[in-house]
PDB file of C-alpha atoms in Angstrom:
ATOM      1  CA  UNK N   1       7.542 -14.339 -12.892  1.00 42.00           C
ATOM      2  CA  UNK N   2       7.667 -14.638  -9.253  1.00 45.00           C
ATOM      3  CA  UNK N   3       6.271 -18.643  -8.148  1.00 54.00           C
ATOM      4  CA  UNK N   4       3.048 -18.399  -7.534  1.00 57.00           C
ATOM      5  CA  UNK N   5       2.691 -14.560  -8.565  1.00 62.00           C
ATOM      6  CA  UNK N   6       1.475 -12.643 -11.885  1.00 72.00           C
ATOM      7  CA  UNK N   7       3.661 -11.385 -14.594  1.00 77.00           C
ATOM      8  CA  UNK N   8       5.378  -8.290 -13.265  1.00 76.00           C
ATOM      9  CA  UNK N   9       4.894  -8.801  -9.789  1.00 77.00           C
ATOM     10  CA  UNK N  10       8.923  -9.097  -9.432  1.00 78.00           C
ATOM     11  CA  UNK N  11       9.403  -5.876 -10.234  1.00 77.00           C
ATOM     12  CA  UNK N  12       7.407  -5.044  -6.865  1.00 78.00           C
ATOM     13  CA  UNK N  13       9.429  -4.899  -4.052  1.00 81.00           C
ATOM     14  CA  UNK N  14       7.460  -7.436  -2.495  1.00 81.00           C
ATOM     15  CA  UNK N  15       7.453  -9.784  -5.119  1.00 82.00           C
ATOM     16  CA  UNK N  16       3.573  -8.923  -5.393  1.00 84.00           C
ATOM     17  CA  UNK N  17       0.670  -6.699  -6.476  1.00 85.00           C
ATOM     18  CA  UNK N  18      -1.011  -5.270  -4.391  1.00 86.00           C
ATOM     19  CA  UNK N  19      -4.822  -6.897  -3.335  1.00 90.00           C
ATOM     20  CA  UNK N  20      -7.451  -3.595  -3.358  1.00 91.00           C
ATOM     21  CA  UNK N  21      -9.356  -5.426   0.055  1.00 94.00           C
ATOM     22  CA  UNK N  22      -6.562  -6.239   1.608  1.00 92.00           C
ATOM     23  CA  UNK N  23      -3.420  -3.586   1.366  1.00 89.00           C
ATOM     24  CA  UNK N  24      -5.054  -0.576   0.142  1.00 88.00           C
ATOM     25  CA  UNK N  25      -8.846  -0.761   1.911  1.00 93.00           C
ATOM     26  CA  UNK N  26      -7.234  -0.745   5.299  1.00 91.00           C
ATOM     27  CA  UNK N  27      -5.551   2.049   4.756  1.00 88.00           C
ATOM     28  CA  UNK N  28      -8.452   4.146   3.619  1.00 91.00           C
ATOM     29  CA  UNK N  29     -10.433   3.010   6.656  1.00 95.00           C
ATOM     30  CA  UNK N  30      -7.913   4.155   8.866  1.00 92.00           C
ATOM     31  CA  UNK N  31      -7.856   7.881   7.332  1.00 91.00           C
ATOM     32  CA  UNK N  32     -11.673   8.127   7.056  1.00 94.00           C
ATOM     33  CA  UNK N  33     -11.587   6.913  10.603  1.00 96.00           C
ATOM     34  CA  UNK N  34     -11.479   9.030  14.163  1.00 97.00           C
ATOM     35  CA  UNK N  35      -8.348   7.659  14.362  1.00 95.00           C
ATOM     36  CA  UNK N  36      -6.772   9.866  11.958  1.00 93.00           C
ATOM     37  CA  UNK N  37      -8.147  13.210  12.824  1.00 94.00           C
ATOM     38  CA  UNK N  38      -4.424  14.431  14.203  1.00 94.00           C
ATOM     39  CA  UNK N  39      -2.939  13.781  10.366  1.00 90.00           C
ATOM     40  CA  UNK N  40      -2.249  16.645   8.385  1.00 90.00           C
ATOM     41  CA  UNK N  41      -0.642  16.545   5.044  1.00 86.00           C
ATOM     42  CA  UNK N  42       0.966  13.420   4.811  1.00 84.00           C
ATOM     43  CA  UNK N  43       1.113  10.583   1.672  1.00 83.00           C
ATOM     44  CA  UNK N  44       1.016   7.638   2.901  1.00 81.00           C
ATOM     45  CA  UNK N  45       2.000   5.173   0.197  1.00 80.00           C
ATOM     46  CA  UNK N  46       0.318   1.799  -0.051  1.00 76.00           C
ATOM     47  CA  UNK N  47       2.609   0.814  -3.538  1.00 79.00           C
ATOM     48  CA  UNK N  48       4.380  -1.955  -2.454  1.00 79.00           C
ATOM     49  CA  UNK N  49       7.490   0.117  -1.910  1.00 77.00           C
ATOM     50  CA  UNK N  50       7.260   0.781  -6.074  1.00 73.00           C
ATOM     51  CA  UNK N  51       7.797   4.189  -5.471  1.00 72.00           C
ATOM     52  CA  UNK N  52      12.073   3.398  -4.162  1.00 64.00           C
ATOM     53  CA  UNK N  53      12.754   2.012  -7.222  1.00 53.00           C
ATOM     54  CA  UNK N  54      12.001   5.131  -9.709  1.00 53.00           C
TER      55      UNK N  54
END
C-alpha cells in the first residue's frame, strides 16, 4: 500500500488512483471546449500512465 494511498494504488504509476473531479473532469472540459475544435482522432489517456505497464 502506498503511505497515505488505497490498496492498489502502487500498481499506478503514480502511486495513485485517479480523483474523477480532479484528473479526469479537466480533461473532458477541455475536449467539449472551443479549445479543442482542431483535434481529430486522438485518445488521450487520463489512466495514470496504467496503460505502459500492460
Amino acid at each position: 500500500m502506498v503511505r497515505g494511498g488505497a490498496p492498489g494504488a502502487a500498481k499506478v504509476p503514480l502511486g495513485r488512483f485517479g480523483d474523477p473531479q480532479k484528473d479526469v473532469a479537466p480533461v473532458v472540459a477541455f475536449l467539449a471546449s472551443d479549445d479543442a475544435r482542431y483535434i481529430t482522432g486522438q485518445t488521450l489517456m487520463a489512466d495514470g500512465g496504467a496503460i505502459k505497464l500492460r
